[in-house]
Short mmCIF file of C-alpha atoms in Angstrom, two decimals:
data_model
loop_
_atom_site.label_atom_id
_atom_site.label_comp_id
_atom_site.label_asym_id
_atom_site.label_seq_id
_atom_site.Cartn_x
_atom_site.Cartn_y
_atom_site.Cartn_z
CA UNK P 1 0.00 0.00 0.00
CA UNK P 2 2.59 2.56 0.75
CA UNK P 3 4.80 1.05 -1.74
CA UNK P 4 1.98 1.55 -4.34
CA UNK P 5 0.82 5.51 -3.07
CA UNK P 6 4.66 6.25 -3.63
CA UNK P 7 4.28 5.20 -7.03
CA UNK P 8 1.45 7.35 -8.14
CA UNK P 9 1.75 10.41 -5.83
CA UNK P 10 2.65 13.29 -8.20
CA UNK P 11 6.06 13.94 -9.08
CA UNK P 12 8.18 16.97 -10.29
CA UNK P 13 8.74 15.84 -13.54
CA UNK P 14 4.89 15.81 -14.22
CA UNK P 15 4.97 19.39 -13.89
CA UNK P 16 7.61 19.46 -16.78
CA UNK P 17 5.58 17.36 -18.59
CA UNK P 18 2.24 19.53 -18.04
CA UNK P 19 4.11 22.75 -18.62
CA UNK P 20 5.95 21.51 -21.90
CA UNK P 21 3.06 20.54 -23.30
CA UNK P 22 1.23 23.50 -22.67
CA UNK P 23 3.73 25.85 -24.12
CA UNK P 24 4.09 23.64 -26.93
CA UNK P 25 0.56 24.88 -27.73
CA UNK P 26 1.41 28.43 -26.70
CA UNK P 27 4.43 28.22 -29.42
CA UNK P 28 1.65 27.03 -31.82
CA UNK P 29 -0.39 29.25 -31.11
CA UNK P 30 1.87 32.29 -31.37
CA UNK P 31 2.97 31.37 -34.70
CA UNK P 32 -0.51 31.26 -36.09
CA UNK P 33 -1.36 34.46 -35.04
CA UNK P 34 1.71 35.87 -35.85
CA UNK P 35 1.81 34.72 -39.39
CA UNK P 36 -1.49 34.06 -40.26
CA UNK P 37 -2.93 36.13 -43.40
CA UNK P 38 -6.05 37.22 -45.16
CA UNK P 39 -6.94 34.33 -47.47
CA UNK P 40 -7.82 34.62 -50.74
CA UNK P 41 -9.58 31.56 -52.49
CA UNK P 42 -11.88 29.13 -51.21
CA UNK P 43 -10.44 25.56 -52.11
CA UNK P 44 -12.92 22.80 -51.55
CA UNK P 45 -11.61 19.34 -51.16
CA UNK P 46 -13.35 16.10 -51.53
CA UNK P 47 -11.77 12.63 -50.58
CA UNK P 48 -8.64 14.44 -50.99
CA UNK P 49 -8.71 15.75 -54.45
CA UNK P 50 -9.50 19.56 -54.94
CA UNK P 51 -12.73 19.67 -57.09
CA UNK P 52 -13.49 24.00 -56.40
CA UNK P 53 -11.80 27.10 -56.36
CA UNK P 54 -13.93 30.16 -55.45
CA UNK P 55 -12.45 33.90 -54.55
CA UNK P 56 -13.30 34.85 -51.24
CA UNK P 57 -14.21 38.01 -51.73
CA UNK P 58 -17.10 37.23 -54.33
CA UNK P 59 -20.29 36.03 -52.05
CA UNK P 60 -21.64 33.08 -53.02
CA UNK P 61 -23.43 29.81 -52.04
CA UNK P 62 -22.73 26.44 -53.34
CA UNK P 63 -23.95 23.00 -52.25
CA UNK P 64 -21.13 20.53 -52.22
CA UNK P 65 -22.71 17.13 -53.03
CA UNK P 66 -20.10 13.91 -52.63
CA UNK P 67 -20.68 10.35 -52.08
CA UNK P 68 -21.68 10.11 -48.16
CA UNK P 69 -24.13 13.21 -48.11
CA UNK P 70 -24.06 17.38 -48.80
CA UNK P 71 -22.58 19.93 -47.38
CA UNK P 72 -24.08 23.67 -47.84
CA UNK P 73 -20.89 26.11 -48.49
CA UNK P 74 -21.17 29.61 -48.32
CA UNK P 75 -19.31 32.46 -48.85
CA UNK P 76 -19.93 35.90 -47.76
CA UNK P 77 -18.14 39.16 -46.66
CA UNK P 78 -14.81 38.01 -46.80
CA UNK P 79 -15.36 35.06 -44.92
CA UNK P 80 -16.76 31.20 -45.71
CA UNK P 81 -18.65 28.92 -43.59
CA UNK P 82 -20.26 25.34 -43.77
CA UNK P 83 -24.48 26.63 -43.11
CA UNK P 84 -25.82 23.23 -43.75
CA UNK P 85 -24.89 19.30 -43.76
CA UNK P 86 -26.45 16.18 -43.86
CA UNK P 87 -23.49 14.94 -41.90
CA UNK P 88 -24.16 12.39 -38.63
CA UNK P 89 -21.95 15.32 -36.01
CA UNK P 90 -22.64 18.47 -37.70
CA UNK P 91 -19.18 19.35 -36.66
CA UNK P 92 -18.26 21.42 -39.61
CA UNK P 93 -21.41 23.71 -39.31
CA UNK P 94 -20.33 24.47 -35.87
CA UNK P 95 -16.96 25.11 -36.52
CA UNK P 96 -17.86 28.02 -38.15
CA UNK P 97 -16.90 31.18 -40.03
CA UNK P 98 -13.21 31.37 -41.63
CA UNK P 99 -11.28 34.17 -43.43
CA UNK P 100 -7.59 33.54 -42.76
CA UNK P 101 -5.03 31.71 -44.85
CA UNK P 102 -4.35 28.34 -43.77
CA UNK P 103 -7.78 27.81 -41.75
CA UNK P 104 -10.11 25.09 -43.31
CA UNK P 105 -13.45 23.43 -42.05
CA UNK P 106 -13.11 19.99 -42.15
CA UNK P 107 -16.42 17.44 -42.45
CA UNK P 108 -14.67 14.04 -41.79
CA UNK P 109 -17.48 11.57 -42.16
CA UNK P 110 -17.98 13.01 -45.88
CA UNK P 111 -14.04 12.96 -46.48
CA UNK P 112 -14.47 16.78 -47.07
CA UNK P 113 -12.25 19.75 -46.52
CA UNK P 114 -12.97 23.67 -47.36
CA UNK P 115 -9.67 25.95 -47.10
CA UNK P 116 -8.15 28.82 -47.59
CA UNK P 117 -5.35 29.94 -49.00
CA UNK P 118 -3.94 33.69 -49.54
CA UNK P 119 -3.24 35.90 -51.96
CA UNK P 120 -4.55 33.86 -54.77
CA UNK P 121 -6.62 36.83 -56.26
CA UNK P 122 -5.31 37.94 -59.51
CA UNK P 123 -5.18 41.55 -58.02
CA UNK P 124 -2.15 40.45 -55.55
CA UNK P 125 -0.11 39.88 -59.18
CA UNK P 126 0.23 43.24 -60.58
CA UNK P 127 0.96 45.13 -57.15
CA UNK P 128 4.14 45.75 -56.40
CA UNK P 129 6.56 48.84 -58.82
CA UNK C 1 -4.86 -16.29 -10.64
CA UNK C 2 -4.96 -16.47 -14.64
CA UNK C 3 -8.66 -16.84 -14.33
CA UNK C 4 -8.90 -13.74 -12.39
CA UNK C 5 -6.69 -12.08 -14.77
CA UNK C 6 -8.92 -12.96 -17.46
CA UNK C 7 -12.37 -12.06 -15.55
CA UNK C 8 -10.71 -8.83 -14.72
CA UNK C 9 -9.13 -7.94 -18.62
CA UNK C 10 -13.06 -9.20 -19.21
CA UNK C 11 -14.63 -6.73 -17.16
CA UNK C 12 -12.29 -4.07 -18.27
CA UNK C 13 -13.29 -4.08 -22.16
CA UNK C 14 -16.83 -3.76 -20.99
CA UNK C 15 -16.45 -0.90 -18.80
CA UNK C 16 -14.42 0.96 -21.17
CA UNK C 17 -16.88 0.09 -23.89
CA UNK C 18 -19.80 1.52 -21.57
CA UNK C 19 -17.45 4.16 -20.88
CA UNK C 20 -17.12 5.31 -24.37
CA UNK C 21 -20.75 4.95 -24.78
CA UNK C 22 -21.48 7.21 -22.57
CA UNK C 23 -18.77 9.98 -23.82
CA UNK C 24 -20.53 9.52 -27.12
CA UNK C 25 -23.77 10.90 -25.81
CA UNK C 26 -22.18 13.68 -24.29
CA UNK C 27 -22.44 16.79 -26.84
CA UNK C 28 -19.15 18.16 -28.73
CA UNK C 29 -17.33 20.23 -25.89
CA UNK C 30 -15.94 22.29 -28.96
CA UNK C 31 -16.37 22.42 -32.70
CA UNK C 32 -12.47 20.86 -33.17
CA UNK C 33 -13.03 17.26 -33.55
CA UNK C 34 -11.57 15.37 -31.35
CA UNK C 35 -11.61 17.23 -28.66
CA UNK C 36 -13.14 15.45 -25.87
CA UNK C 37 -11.90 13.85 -21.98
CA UNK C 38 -11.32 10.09 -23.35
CA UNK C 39 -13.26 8.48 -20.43
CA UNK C 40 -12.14 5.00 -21.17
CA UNK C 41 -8.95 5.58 -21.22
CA UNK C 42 -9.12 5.73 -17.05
CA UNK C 43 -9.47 2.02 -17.65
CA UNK C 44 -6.82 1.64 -20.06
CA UNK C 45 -4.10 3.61 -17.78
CA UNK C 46 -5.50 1.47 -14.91
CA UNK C 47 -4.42 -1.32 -16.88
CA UNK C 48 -0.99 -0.14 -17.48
CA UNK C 49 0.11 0.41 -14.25
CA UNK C 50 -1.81 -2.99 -12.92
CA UNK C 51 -0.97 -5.43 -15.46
CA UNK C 52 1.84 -3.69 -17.92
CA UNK C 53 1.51 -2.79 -21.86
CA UNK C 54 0.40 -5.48 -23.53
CA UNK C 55 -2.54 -5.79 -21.14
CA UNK C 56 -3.26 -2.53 -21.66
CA UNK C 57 -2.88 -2.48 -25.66
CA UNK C 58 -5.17 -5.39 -26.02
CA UNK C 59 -7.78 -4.39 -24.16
CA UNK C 60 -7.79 -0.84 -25.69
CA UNK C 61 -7.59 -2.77 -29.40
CA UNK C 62 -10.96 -5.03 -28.54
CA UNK C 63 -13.00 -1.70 -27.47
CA UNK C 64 -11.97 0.67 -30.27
CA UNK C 65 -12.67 -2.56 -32.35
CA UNK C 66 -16.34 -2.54 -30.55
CA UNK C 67 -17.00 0.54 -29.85
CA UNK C 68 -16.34 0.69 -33.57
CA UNK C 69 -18.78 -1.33 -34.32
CA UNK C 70 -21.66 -0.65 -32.27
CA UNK C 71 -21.29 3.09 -32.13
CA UNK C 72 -18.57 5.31 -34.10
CA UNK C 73 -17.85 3.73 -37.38
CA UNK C 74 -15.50 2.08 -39.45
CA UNK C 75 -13.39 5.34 -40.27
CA UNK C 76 -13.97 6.27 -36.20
CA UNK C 77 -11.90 2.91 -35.55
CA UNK C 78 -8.77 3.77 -37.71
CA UNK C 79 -8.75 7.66 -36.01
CA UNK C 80 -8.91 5.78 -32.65
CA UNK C 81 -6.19 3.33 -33.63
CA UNK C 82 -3.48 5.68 -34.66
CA UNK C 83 -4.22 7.82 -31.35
CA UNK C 84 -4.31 4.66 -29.03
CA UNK C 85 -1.03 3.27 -30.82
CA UNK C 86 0.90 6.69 -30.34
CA UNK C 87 -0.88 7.47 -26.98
CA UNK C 88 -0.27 3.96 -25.28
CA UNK C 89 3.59 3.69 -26.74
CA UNK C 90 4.24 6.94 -25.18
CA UNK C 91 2.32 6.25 -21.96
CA UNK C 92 4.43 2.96 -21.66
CA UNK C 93 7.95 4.74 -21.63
CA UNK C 94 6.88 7.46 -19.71
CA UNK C 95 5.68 5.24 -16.60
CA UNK C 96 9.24 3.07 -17.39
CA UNK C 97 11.06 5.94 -17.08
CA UNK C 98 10.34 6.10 -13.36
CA UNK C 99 10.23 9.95 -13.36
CA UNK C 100 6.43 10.36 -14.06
CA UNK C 101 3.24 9.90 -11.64
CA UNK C 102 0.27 8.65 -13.68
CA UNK C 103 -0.79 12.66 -13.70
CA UNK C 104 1.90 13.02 -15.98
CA UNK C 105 1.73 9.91 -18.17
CA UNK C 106 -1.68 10.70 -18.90
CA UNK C 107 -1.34 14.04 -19.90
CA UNK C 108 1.46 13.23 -22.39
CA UNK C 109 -0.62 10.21 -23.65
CA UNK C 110 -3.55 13.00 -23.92
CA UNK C 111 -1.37 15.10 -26.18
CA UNK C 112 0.19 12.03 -27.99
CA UNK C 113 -3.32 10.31 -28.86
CA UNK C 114 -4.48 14.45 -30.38
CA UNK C 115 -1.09 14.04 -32.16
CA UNK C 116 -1.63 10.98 -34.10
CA UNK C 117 -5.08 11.32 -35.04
CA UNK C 118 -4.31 14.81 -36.47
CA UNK C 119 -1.43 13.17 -38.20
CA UNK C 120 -3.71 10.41 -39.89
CA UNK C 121 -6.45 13.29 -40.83
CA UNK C 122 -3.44 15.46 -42.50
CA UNK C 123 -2.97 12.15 -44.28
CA UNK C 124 -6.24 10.86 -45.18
CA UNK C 125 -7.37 14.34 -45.98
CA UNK C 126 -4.39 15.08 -47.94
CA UNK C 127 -3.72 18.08 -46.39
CA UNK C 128 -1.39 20.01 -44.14
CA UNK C 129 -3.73 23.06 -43.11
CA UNK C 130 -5.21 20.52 -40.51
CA UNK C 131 -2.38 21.58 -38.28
CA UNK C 132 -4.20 24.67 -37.72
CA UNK C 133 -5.92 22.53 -35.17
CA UNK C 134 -2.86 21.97 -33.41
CA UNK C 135 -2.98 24.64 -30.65
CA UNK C 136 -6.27 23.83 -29.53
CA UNK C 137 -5.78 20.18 -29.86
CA UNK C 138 -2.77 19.92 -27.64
CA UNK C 139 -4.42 22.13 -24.98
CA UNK C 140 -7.53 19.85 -24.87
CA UNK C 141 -5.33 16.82 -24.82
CA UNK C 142 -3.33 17.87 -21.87
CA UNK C 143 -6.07 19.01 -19.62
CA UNK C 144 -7.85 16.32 -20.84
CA UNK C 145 -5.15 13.72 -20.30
CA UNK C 146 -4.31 15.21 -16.38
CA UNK C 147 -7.59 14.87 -15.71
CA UNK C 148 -7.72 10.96 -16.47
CA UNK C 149 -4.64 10.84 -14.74
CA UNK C 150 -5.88 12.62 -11.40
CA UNK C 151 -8.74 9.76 -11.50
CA UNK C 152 -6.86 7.00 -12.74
CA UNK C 153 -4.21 7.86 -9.53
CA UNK C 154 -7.22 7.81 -7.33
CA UNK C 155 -8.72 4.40 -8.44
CA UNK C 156 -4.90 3.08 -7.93
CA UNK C 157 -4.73 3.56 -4.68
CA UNK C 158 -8.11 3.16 -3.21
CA UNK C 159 -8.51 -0.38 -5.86
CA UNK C 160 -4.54 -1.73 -3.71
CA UNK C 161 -5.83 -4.58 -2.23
CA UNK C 162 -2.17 -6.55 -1.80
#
């Protein structure tokens, strides 16, 4: 018995664990915000292949229809969101809105991913001297 | 002895199984997948410090394999796999190492389990921007993990009957 509570009272190096782990995430988490960027283009991925391309900054709603069921894209004000799915967890509805480059809504039980990715609009070409 | 072994391995895939049930009915804590405490795995760290690894990696295999079945899904079964296989290696060297209390071991295996089911959905899904998941992911895992720890501690010491 006292053997055993020796074993499994907490020790210091769980602390190291707890705290590396956290700032692991912190370090993650810095990054994103510091590099993230204004996206560009929708990209809509089923089963891994990309199958649409839409600008962000054109509003627009499309119903993505694959194998397993639908998803209901749209895209409005800058930003695109998942309104509607036939999907068993609705998980991609409520993950809602995204506008940065890099984020993406993913619906796993239809093997579908919307992202976006930045500066794809044909304006970000001719800026610049 | 053996036969308790077995009645008690027995016991332990139902209660996990029960266990996981019940998370399932639980609503999504957050809209990240995966994000979520991992109730059975109290019975699979129990396991791991009772018995060792391989009791703990077989029972763990049989409920994903069930719960699979009866509740998740096929694809469900595969996300669960590469968590548990990542989660439970890590959890193994970490108690072996001698410097970790199960508080510790379970909030790694939290983190490691987050890890390798995001790595499989970068794969599956093709794609890298998945990662963007990451912060949140290994937060959830960690608190997530410490808290099956904190329990699974608990149930250690009040379960020593030798």
């Amino acid at each position: 018995m006292r053997q055993s509570r020796k074993k499994i009272a907490p020790k210091r190096g769980d602390i190291f664990l707890i705290v590396g782990c956290l700032l692991a995430a912190l370090v993650c988490c810095g990054l994103w915000l510091g590099l993230r960027k204004d996206g560009g283009t929708v990209i809509v991925e089923q089963e891994g292949r990309e199958t649409a391309r839409y600008a962000l900054n054109e509003d627009r709603t499309v119903k993505i229809e694959g194998r397993a069921g639908y998803n209901l894209l749209v895209i409005r004000g800058g930003e695109a969101w998942l309104s509607e799915a036939d999907c068993p967890n609705l998980l991609c509805v409520k993950t809602g809105k995204i506008r940065y480059a890099g984020q993406s809504i993913v619906c796993l039980p239809h093997r579908l991913a919307v992202r976006i990715v930045g500066g794809a609009s044909a304006l970000d070409a001719v800026t610049g001297p | 002895m053996k036969t308790k072994k077995l009645t008690t391995l027995g016991l332990s895939v139902a209660l996990a199984l029960i266990l996981s049930y019940v998370e399932s009915l639980l609503p999504p804590l957050m809209a990240v997948p995966g994000v979520k405490v991992g109730l059975p795995n109290i019975v699979i760290l129990f396991l791991l410090y009772r018995y060792g690894w391989r009791e703990a990696a077989a029972v763990s295999g049989i409920r994903l394999l069930l719960s699979a079945a009866l509740f998740t899904g096929f694809a469900a079964f595969f996300y669960g796999l590469a968590g548990a296989v990542l989660s439970l290696t890590g959890s193994a060297l970490l108690k072996k190492s001698g410097r970790f209390s199960p508080l510790g071991v379970s909030a790694a295996g939290g983190v490691l389990h987050n890890l390798g089911q995001i790595a499989l959905a970068a794969f599956v899904l093709d794609s890298g921007y998945i990662f963007a998941y990451l912060p949140v992911l290994l937060i959830s895992g960690t608190v997530a993990g410490a808290l099956v720890g904190l329990l699974t501690g608990i149930l250690i010491q009040r379960t020593d009957v030798r």
